[in-house]
Coordinates of C-alpha atoms and ligand atoms in Angstrom, one line a residue:
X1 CA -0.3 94.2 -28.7
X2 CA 3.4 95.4 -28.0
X3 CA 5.4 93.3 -29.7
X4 CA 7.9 95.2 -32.0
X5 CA 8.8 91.7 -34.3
X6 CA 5.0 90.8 -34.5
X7 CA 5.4 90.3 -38.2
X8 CA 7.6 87.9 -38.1
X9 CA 4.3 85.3 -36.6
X10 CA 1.6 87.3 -38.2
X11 CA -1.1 85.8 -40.5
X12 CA -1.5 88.6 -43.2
X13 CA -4.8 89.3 -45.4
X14 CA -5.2 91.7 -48.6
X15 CA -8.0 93.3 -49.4
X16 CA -9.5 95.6 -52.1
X17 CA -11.7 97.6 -50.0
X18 CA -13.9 98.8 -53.2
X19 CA -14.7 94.9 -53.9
X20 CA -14.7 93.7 -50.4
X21 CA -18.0 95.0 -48.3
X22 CA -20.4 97.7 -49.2
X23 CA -22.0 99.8 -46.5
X24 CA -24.2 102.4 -48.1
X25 CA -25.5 100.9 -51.0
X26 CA -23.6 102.7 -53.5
X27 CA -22.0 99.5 -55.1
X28 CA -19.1 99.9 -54.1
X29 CA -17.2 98.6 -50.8
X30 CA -15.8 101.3 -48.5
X31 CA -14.0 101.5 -45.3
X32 CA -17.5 100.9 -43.2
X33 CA -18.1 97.7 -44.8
X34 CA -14.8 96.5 -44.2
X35 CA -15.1 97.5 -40.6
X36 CA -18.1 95.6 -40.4
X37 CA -16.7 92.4 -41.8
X38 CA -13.4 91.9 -39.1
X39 CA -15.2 89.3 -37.3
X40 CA -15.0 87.3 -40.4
X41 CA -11.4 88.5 -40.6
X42 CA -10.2 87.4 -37.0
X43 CA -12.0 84.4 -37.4
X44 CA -9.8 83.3 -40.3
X45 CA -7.6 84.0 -37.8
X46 CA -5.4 87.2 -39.5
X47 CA -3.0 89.1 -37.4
X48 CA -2.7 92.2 -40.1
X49 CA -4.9 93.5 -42.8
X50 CA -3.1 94.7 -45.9
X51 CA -5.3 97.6 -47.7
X52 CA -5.3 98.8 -51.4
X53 CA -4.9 102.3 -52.2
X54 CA -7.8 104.0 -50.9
X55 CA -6.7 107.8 -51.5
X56 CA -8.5 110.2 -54.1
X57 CA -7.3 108.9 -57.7
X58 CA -8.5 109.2 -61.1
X59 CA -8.2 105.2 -60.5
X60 CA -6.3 105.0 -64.0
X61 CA -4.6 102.3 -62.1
X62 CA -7.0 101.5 -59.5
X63 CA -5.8 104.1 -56.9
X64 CA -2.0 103.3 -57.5
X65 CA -2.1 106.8 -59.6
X66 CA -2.6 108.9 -56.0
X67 CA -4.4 112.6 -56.6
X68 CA -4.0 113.8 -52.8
X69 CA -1.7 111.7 -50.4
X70 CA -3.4 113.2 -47.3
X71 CA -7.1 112.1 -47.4
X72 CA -9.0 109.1 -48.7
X73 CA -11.8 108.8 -51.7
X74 CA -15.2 109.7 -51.3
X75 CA -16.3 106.3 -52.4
X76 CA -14.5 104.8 -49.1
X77 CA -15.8 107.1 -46.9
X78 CA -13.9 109.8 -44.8
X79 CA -10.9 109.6 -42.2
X80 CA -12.7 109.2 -39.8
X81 CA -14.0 106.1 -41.1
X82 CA -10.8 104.8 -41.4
X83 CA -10.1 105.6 -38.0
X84 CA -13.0 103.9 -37.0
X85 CA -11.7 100.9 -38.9
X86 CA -8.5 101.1 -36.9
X87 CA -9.9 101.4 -33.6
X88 CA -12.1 98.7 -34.9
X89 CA -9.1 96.4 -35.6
X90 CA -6.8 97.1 -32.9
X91 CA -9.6 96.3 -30.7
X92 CA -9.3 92.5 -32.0
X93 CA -5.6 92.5 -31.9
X94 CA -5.5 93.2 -35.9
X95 CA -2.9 95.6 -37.3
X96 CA -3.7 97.4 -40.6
X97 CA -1.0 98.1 -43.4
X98 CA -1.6 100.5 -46.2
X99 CA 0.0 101.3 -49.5
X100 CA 2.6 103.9 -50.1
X101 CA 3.1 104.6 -53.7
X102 CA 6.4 106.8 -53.1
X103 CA 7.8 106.8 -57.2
X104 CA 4.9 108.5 -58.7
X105 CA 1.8 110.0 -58.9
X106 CA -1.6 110.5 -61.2
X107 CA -1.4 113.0 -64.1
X108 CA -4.1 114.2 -61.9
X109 CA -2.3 115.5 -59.2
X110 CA -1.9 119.2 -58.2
X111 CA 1.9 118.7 -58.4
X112 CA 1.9 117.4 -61.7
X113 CA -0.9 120.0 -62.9
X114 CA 1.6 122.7 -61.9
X115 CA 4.9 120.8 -63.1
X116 CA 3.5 120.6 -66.3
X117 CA 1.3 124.1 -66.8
X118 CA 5.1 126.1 -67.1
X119 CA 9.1 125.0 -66.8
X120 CA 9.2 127.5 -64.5
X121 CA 6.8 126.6 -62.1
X122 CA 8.7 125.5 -58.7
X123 CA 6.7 121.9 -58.9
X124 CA 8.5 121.6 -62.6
X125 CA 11.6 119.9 -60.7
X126 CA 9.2 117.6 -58.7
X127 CA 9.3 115.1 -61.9
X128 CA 11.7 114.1 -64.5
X129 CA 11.3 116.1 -67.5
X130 CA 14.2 115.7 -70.3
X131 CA 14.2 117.5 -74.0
X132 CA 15.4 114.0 -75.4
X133 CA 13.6 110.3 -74.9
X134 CA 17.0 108.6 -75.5
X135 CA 17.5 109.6 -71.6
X136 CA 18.2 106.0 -69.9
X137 CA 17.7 103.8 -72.8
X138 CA 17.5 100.5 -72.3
X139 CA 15.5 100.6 -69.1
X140 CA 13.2 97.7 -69.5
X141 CA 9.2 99.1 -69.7
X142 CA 6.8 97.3 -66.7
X143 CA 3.8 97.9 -68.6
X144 CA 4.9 96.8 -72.0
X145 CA 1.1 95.3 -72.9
X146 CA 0.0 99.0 -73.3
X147 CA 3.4 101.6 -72.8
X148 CA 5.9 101.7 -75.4
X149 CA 8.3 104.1 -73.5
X150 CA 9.1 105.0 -70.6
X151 CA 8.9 109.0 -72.0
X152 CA 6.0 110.5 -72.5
X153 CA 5.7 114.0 -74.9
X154 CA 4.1 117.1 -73.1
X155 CA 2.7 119.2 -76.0
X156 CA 2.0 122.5 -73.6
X157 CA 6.1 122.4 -72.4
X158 CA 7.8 120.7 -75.3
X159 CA 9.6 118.1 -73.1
X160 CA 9.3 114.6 -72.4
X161 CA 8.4 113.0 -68.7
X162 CA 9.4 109.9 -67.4
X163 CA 7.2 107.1 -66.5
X164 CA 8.0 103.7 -65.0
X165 CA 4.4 102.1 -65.6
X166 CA 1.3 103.9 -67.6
X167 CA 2.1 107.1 -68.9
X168 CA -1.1 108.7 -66.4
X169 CA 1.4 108.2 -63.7
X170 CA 4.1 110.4 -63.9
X171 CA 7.7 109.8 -62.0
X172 CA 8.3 111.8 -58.9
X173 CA 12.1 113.2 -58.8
X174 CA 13.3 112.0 -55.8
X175 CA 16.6 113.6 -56.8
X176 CA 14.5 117.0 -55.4
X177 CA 15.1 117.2 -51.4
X178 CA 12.0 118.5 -51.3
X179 CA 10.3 115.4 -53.1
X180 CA 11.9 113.7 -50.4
X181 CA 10.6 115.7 -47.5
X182 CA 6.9 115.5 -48.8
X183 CA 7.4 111.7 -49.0
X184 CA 8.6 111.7 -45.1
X185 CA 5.6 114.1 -44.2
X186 CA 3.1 111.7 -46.3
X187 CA 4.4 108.6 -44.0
X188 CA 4.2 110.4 -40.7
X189 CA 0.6 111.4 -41.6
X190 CA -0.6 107.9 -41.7
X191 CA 1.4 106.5 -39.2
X192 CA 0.0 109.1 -36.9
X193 CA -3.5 108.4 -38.1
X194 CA -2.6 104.9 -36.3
X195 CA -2.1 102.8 -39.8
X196 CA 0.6 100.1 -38.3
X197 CA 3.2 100.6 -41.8
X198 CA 2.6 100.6 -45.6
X199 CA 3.3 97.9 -48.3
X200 CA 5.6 99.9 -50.1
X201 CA 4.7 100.3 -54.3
X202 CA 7.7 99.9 -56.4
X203 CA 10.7 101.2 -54.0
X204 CA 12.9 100.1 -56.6
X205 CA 12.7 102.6 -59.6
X206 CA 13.0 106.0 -57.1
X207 CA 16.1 107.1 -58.3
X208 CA 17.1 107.3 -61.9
X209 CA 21.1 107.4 -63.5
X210 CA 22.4 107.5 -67.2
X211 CA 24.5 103.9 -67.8
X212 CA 22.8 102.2 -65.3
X213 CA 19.0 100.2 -65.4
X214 CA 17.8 102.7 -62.6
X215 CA 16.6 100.1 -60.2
X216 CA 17.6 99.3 -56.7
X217 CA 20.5 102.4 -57.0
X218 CA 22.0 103.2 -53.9
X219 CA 20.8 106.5 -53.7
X220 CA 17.4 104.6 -53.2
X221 CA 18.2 102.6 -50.6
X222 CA 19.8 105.6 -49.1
X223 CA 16.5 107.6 -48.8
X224 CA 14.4 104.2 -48.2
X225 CA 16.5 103.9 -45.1
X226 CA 15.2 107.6 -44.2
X227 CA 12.2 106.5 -44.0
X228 CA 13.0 103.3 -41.9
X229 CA 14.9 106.1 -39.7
X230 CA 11.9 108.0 -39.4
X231 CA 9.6 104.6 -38.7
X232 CA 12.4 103.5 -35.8
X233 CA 12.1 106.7 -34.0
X234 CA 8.7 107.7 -34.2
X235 CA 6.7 104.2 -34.2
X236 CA 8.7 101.9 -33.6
X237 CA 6.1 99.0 -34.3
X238 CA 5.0 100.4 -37.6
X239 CA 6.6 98.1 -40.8
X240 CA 7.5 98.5 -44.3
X241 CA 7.0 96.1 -46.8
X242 CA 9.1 96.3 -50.2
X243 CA 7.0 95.3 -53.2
X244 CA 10.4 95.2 -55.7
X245 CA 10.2 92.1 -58.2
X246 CA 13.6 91.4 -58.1
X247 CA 15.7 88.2 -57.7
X248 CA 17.0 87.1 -54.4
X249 CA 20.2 88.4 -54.5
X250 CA 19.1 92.0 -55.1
X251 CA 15.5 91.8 -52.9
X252 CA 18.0 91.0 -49.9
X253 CA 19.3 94.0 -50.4
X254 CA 16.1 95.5 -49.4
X255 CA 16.6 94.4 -45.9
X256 CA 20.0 95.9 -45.9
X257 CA 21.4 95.6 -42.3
X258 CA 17.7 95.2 -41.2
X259 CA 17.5 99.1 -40.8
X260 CA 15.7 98.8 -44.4
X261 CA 12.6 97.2 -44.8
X262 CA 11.3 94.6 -42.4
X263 CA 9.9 92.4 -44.9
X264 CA 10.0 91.7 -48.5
X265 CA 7.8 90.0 -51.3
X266 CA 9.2 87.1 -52.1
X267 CA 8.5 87.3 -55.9
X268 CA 11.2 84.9 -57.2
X269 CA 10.0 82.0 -54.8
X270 CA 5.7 82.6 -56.0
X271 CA 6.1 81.3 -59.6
X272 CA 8.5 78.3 -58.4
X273 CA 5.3 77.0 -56.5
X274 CA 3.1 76.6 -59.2
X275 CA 5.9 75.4 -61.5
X276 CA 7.4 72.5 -58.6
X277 CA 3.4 71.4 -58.7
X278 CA 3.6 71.7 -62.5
X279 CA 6.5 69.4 -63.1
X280 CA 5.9 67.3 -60.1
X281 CA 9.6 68.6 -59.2
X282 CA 10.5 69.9 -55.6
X283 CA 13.9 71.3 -57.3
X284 CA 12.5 74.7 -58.6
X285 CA 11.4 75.9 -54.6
X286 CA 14.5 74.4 -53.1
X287 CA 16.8 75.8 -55.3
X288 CA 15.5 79.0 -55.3
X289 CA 15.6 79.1 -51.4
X290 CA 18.9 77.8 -51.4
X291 CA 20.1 81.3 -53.4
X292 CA 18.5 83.0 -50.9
X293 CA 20.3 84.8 -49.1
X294 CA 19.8 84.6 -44.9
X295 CA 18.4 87.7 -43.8
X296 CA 18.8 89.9 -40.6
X297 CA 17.3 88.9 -37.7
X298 CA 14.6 91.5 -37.3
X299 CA 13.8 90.7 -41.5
X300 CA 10.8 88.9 -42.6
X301 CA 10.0 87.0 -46.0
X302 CA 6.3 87.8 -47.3
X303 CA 4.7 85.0 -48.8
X304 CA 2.0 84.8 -51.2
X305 CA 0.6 82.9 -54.0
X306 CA -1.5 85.7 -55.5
X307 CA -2.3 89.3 -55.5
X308 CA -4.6 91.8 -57.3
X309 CA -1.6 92.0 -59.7
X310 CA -1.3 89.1 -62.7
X311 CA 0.6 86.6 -61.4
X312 CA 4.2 87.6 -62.2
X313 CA 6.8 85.7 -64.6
X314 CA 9.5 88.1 -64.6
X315 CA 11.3 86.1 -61.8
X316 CA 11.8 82.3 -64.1
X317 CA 13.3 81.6 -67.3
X318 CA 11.8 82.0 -71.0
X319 CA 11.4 78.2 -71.4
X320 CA 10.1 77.6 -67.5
X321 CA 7.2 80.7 -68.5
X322 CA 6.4 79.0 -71.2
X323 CA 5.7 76.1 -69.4
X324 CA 3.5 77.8 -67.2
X325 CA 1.3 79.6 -69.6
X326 CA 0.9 76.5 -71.3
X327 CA -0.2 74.6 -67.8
X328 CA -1.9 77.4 -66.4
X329 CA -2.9 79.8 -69.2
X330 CA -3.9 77.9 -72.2
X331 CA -6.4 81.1 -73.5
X332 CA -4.5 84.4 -74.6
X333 CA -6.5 86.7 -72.7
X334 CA -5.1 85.0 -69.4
X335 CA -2.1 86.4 -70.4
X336 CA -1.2 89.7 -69.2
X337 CA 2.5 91.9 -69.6
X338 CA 4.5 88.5 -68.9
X339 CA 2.2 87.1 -66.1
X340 CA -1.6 85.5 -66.5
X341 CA -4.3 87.1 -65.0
X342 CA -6.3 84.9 -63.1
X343 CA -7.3 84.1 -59.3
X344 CA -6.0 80.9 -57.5
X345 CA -8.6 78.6 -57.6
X346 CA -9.1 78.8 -61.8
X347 CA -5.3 78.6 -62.3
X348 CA -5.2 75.3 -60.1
X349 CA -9.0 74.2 -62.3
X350 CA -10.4 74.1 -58.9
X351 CA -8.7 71.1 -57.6
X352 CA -9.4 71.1 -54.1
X353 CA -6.3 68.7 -53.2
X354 CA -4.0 71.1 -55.6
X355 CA -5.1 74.2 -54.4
X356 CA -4.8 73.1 -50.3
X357 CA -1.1 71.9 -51.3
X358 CA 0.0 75.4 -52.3
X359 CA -2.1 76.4 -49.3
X360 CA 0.0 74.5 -46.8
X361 CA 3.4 75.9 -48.7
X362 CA 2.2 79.2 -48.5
X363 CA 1.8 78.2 -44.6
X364 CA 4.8 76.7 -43.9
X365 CA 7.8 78.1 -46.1
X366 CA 10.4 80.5 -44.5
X367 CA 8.5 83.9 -43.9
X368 CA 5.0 85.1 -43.0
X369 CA 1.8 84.4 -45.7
X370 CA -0.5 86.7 -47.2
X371 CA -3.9 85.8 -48.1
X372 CA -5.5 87.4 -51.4
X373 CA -9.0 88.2 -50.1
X374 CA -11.3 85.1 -51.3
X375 CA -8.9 82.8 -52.1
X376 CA -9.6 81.3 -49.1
X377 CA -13.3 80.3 -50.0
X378 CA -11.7 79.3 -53.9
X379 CA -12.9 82.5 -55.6
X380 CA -12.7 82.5 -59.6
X381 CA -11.9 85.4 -62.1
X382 CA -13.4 87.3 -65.0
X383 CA -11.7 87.5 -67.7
X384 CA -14.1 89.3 -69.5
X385 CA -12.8 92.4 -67.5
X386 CA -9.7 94.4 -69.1
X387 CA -6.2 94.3 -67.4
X388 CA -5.8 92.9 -63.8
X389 CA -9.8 93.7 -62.7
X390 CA -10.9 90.7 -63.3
X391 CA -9.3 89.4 -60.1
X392 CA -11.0 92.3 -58.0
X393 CA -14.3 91.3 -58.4
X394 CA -16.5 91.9 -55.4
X395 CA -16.4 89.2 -52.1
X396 CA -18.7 86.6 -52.0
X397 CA -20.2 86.4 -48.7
X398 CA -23.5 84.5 -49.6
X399 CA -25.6 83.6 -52.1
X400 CA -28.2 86.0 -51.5
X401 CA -28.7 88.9 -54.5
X402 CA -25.0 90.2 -55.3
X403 CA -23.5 88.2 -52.6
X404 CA -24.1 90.5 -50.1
X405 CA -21.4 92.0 -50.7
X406 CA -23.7 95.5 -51.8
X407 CA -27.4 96.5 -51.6
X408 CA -26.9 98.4 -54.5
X409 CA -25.8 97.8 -58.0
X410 CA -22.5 96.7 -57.8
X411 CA -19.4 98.2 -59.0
X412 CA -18.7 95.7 -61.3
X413 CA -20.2 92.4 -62.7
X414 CA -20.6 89.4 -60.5
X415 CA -18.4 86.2 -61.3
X416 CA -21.1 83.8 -62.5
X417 CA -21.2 79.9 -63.7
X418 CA -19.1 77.6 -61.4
X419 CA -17.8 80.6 -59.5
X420 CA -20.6 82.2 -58.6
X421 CA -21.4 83.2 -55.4
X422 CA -24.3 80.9 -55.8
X423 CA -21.8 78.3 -54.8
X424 CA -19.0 80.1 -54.0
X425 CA -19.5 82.2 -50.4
X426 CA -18.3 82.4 -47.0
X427 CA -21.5 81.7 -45.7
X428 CA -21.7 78.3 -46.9
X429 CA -18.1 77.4 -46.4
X430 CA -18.3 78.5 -43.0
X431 CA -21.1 76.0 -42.4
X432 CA -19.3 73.1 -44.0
X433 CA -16.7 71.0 -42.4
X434 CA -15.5 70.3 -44.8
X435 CA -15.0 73.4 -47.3
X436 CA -11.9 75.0 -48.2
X437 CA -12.2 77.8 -46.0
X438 CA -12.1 75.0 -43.7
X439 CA -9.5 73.6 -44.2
X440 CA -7.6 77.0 -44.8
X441 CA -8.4 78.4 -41.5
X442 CA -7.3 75.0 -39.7
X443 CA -3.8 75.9 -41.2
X444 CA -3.9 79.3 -40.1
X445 CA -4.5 78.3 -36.4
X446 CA -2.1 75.5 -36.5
X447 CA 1.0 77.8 -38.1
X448 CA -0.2 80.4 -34.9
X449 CA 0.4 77.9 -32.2
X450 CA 4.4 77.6 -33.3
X451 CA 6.8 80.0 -33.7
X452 CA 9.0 77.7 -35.7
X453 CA 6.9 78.6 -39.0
X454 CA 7.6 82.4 -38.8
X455 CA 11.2 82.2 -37.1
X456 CA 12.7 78.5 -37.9
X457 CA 15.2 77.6 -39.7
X458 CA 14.3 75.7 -43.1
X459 CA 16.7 72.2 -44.1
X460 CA 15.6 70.2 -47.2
X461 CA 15.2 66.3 -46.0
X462 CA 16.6 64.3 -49.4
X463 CA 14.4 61.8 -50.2
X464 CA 14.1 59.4 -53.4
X465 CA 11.8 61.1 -55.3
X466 CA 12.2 64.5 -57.0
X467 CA 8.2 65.1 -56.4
X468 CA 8.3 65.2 -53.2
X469 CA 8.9 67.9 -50.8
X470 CA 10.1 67.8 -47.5
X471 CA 11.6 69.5 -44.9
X472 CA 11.8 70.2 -41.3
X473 CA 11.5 73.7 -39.8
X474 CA 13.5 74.2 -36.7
X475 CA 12.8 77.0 -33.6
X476 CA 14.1 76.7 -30.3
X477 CA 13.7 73.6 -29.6
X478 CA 11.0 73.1 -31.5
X479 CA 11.0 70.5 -34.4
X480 CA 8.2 70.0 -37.2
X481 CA 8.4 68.2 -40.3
X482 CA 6.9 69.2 -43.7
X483 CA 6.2 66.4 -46.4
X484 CA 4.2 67.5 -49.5
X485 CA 3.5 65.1 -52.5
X486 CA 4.1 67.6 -55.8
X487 CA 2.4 64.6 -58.0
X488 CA -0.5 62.6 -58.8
X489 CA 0.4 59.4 -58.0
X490 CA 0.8 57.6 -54.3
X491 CA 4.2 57.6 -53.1
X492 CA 5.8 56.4 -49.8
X493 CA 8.4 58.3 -47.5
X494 CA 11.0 57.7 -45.3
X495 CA 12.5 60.3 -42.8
X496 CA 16.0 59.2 -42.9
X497 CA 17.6 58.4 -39.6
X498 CA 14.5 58.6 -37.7
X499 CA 14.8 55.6 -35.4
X500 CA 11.7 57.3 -33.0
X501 CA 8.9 56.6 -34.8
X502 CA 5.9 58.2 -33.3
X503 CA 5.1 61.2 -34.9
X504 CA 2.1 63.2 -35.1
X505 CA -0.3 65.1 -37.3
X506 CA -1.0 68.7 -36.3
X507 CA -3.6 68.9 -39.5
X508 CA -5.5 65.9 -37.9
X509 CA -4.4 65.0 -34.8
X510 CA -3.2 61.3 -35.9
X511 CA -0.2 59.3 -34.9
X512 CA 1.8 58.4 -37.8
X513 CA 4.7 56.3 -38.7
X514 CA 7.6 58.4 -40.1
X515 CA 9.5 55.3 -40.8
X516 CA 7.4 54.6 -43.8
X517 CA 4.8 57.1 -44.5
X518 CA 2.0 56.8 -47.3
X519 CA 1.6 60.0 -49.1
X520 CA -1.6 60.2 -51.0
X521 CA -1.6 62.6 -54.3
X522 CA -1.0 66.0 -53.5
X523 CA -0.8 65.1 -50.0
X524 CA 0.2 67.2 -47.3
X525 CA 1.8 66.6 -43.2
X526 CA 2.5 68.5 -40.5
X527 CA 4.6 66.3 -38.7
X528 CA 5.8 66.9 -35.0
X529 CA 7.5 64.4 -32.7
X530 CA 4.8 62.9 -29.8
Ligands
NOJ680 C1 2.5 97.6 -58.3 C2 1.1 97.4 -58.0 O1 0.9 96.1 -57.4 C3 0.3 97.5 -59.3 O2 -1.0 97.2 -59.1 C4 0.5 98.9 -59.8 O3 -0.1 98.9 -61.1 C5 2.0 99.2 -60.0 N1 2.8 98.9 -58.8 C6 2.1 100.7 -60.2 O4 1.9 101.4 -59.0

């Protein structure tokens, strides 16, 4: 497996572990269950499994408000489980990233219990406490569907805290060296557990400065780069992954020189999918990729098209999310904060040709992809579950009782109706031919045999019609052509210049003509010169 730029090619795949297999019978998935499912996993054909918080948490925000940063919940099991699920994975060539949530902690946490039980406690300067909440004013709130400000009032100490997302989950002060220090200790921990790097939870509020929006401040890519300095020396192949919802401009900065982060969420280039397929409009992804900037050789784009998150709208325009909650929210409740709340398949209205298009952009666009666990068997959502849980809901692996996903009762309602697991499950997908699993897993195995999708070079070909997109990727030597129809009619392409007319299919394995090409709605090619 030694391979120190392995990300750059790898097929990624994130799971919830509490909705993905259950073990014990408890109703809810843990670390055992998971382990038992990574034949599915390298089947699929997934290079690196990304995991959800999995530490001891009140679970006020589903494990992203950490109690203890050194062990893992009960409900998952034990560390030794999760070094069984390492061993487990490694054993199959699968890496396994977790998440760090460096900028703050639960309410819960011992820390926190002691910063706020007296000023003078020596944990008091572990968070940001202030006597006023006109402190940073102006500093945009994350969680606005619930949080007001980003202050919130301690009775017992008579001073304010600070708070970047629910109140429950307090603001470290990373302005405290030894804030910083724990931090470096937490990463080593893991890393020396064997986890192979972290996705990192919102590097981009660490720091905080009077007159300034306190994200992405120097000071925090100073002490990110700590960390990477750390990472280099000590485990070298371990990654870190910035979760920073920024636009291009600034998430490049993330990279830095490429002693930053390795890799990067992508979030301005996600909406732009659904919104190209929307208007039947290539411009909104090639523009955006044209203002990004190129990154450092050892840097890596992450792709994705959703997460356990609602699907962001920070990153477009007031009138383009509009748009988009009109085409792909039409109900309130879909909406949630600025984003809507729903899984893949449901957003797309389970069009199979729609939902394989994004697929094969997800594939084939300039970074590496992540898959949100389920969305490759076309998984659907309950919205009858508050904030973002109703895209967490358990696995469907087949249609016996609860999906066998638990023996038990299971942690949470199972998606029913059209979505059910009576119709929706790997088991039956896997059997099919023809099913979307199917078809996903064919472009997972075609992207591994090039290197041009995770290293190339991207050029836009210009054709005639704004609704298509094309473009070739370009890797040593290596040449293959992209053409997706964004629309719903039947259109016909031209690759301009191309006097060799043999080309051929990777999806299918057909010879086609490039010289005039018939692109059937929502059509996608792979196209490589025979
Ligand atoms: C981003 C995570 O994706 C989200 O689920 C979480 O609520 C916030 N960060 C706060 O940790």
């Amino acid at each position: 497996m030694h391979n120190e730029l392995w990300y750059k090619d790898a097929v990624f795949y994130q799971i919830s572990v509490r909705a993905f297999k259950d073990s014990n019978g408890d109703g809810h998935g843990d670390l055992r269950g998971l382990t038992e499912k990574l034949d599915y996993i390298q089947n699929l054909g997934v290079d690196c499994i990304w995991i959800m918080p999995i530490y001891p948490s009140p679970l006020r925000d589903d494990g992203y408000d950490i109690a203890d940063y050194y062990n893992v919940s009960d409900e998952y099991g034990k560390l030794d489980d999760l070094k069984g699920l390492i061993a487990a994975a490694h054993e199959r060539g699968i890496r396994i990233i977790m998440d760090l949530v460096l900028n703050h902690t639960s309410d819960r946490h011992p820390w926190f219990r002691a910063s706020r039980s007296d000023k003078n406690s020596p944990y008091r300067s572990y968070y940001v406490w202030s006597d006023t909440d006109k402190k940073y004013e102006g500093v945009r709130i994350i969680f606005g569907d619930i949080e007001k400000s980003n202050w919130a009032w301690d009775d017992k100490t008579q001073q304010y805290y600070w708070h970047r997302f629910f109140s429950s989950q307090p603001d470290l002060n990373f302005d405290n060296p030894a804030v910083q220090a724990e931090m470096l200790n937490v990463v080593r921990f893991w890393l020396t557990l064997g986890i192979d790097g972290f996705r990192v939870d919102a590097p981009t509020y660490l720091f905080e400065r009077e007159g300034t929006n306190c994200e992405s401040l120097p000071e925090t890519h100073t002490y990110l780069k700590r960390i990477r300095y750390l990472i280099d020396n000590e485990f070298p192949e371990a990654i870190m992954l910035a979760e920073s919802n920024q636009w291009p401009q600034e998430l490049s900065q993330y990279f830095s020189s490429g002693d930053e982060f390795h890799m990067a969420f992508h979030f301005p280039l996600m909406p732009r999918i659904f919104l190209s397929l929307a208007e039947n409009n290539a411009a909104p992804i090639t523009e955006i990729l044209k203002d990004t900037p190129s990154i450092p050789e050892n840097c890596q784009w992450a792709i994705f098209l959703r997460n356990h998150d609602e699907l962001s709208l920070e990153m477009v325009t007031d009138e383009e999310r509009k748009l988009m909650w009109h085409k792909f929210a039409p109900e309130p409740q879909m909406i949630h904060n600025l984003g809507i709340r729903r899984r893949l398949a449901p957003i797309l209205n389970n069009d199979r040709c729609k939902i394989e298009l994004v697929n094969s952009l997800l594939f084939t666009l300039p970074g590496s992809p992540i898959i949100y666990y389920g969305d490759e068997i076309g998984m659907g959502d309950n919205l009858n579950l508050p904030d973002r849980n109703g895209v967490r809901t358990p696995m469907q692996w087949n249609s016996s009782p609860n999906a066998g996903f638990t023996k038990g009762e299971p942690f949470t309602e199972l998606i029913q109706g059209q979505y059910g697991f009576q119709h929706v499950n790997t088991e039956a997908q896997l059997a099919n031919p023809d099913s979307l699993y199917r078809a996903i897993r064919r472009m997972v195995h075609i992207r591994k045999e090039h290197h041009v999708f995770g290293r190339g070079s991207i050029h836009f070909i210009e054709t005639n019609d704004t609704g298509i997109l094309a473009y070739v990727r370009e890797h040593g030597g290596e040449k293959i052509f992209m053409i997706h129809n964004l629309g719903n009619s039947i259109k016909s392409f031209t690759q301009p210049g191309e006097h060799q007319s043999e080309y051929i299919n990777l999806l299918n394995n057909e010879t086609q003509d490039m010289q005039s090409m018939k692109l059937n709605p929502y059509s996608y090619h792979w196209m490589k010169k025979k």
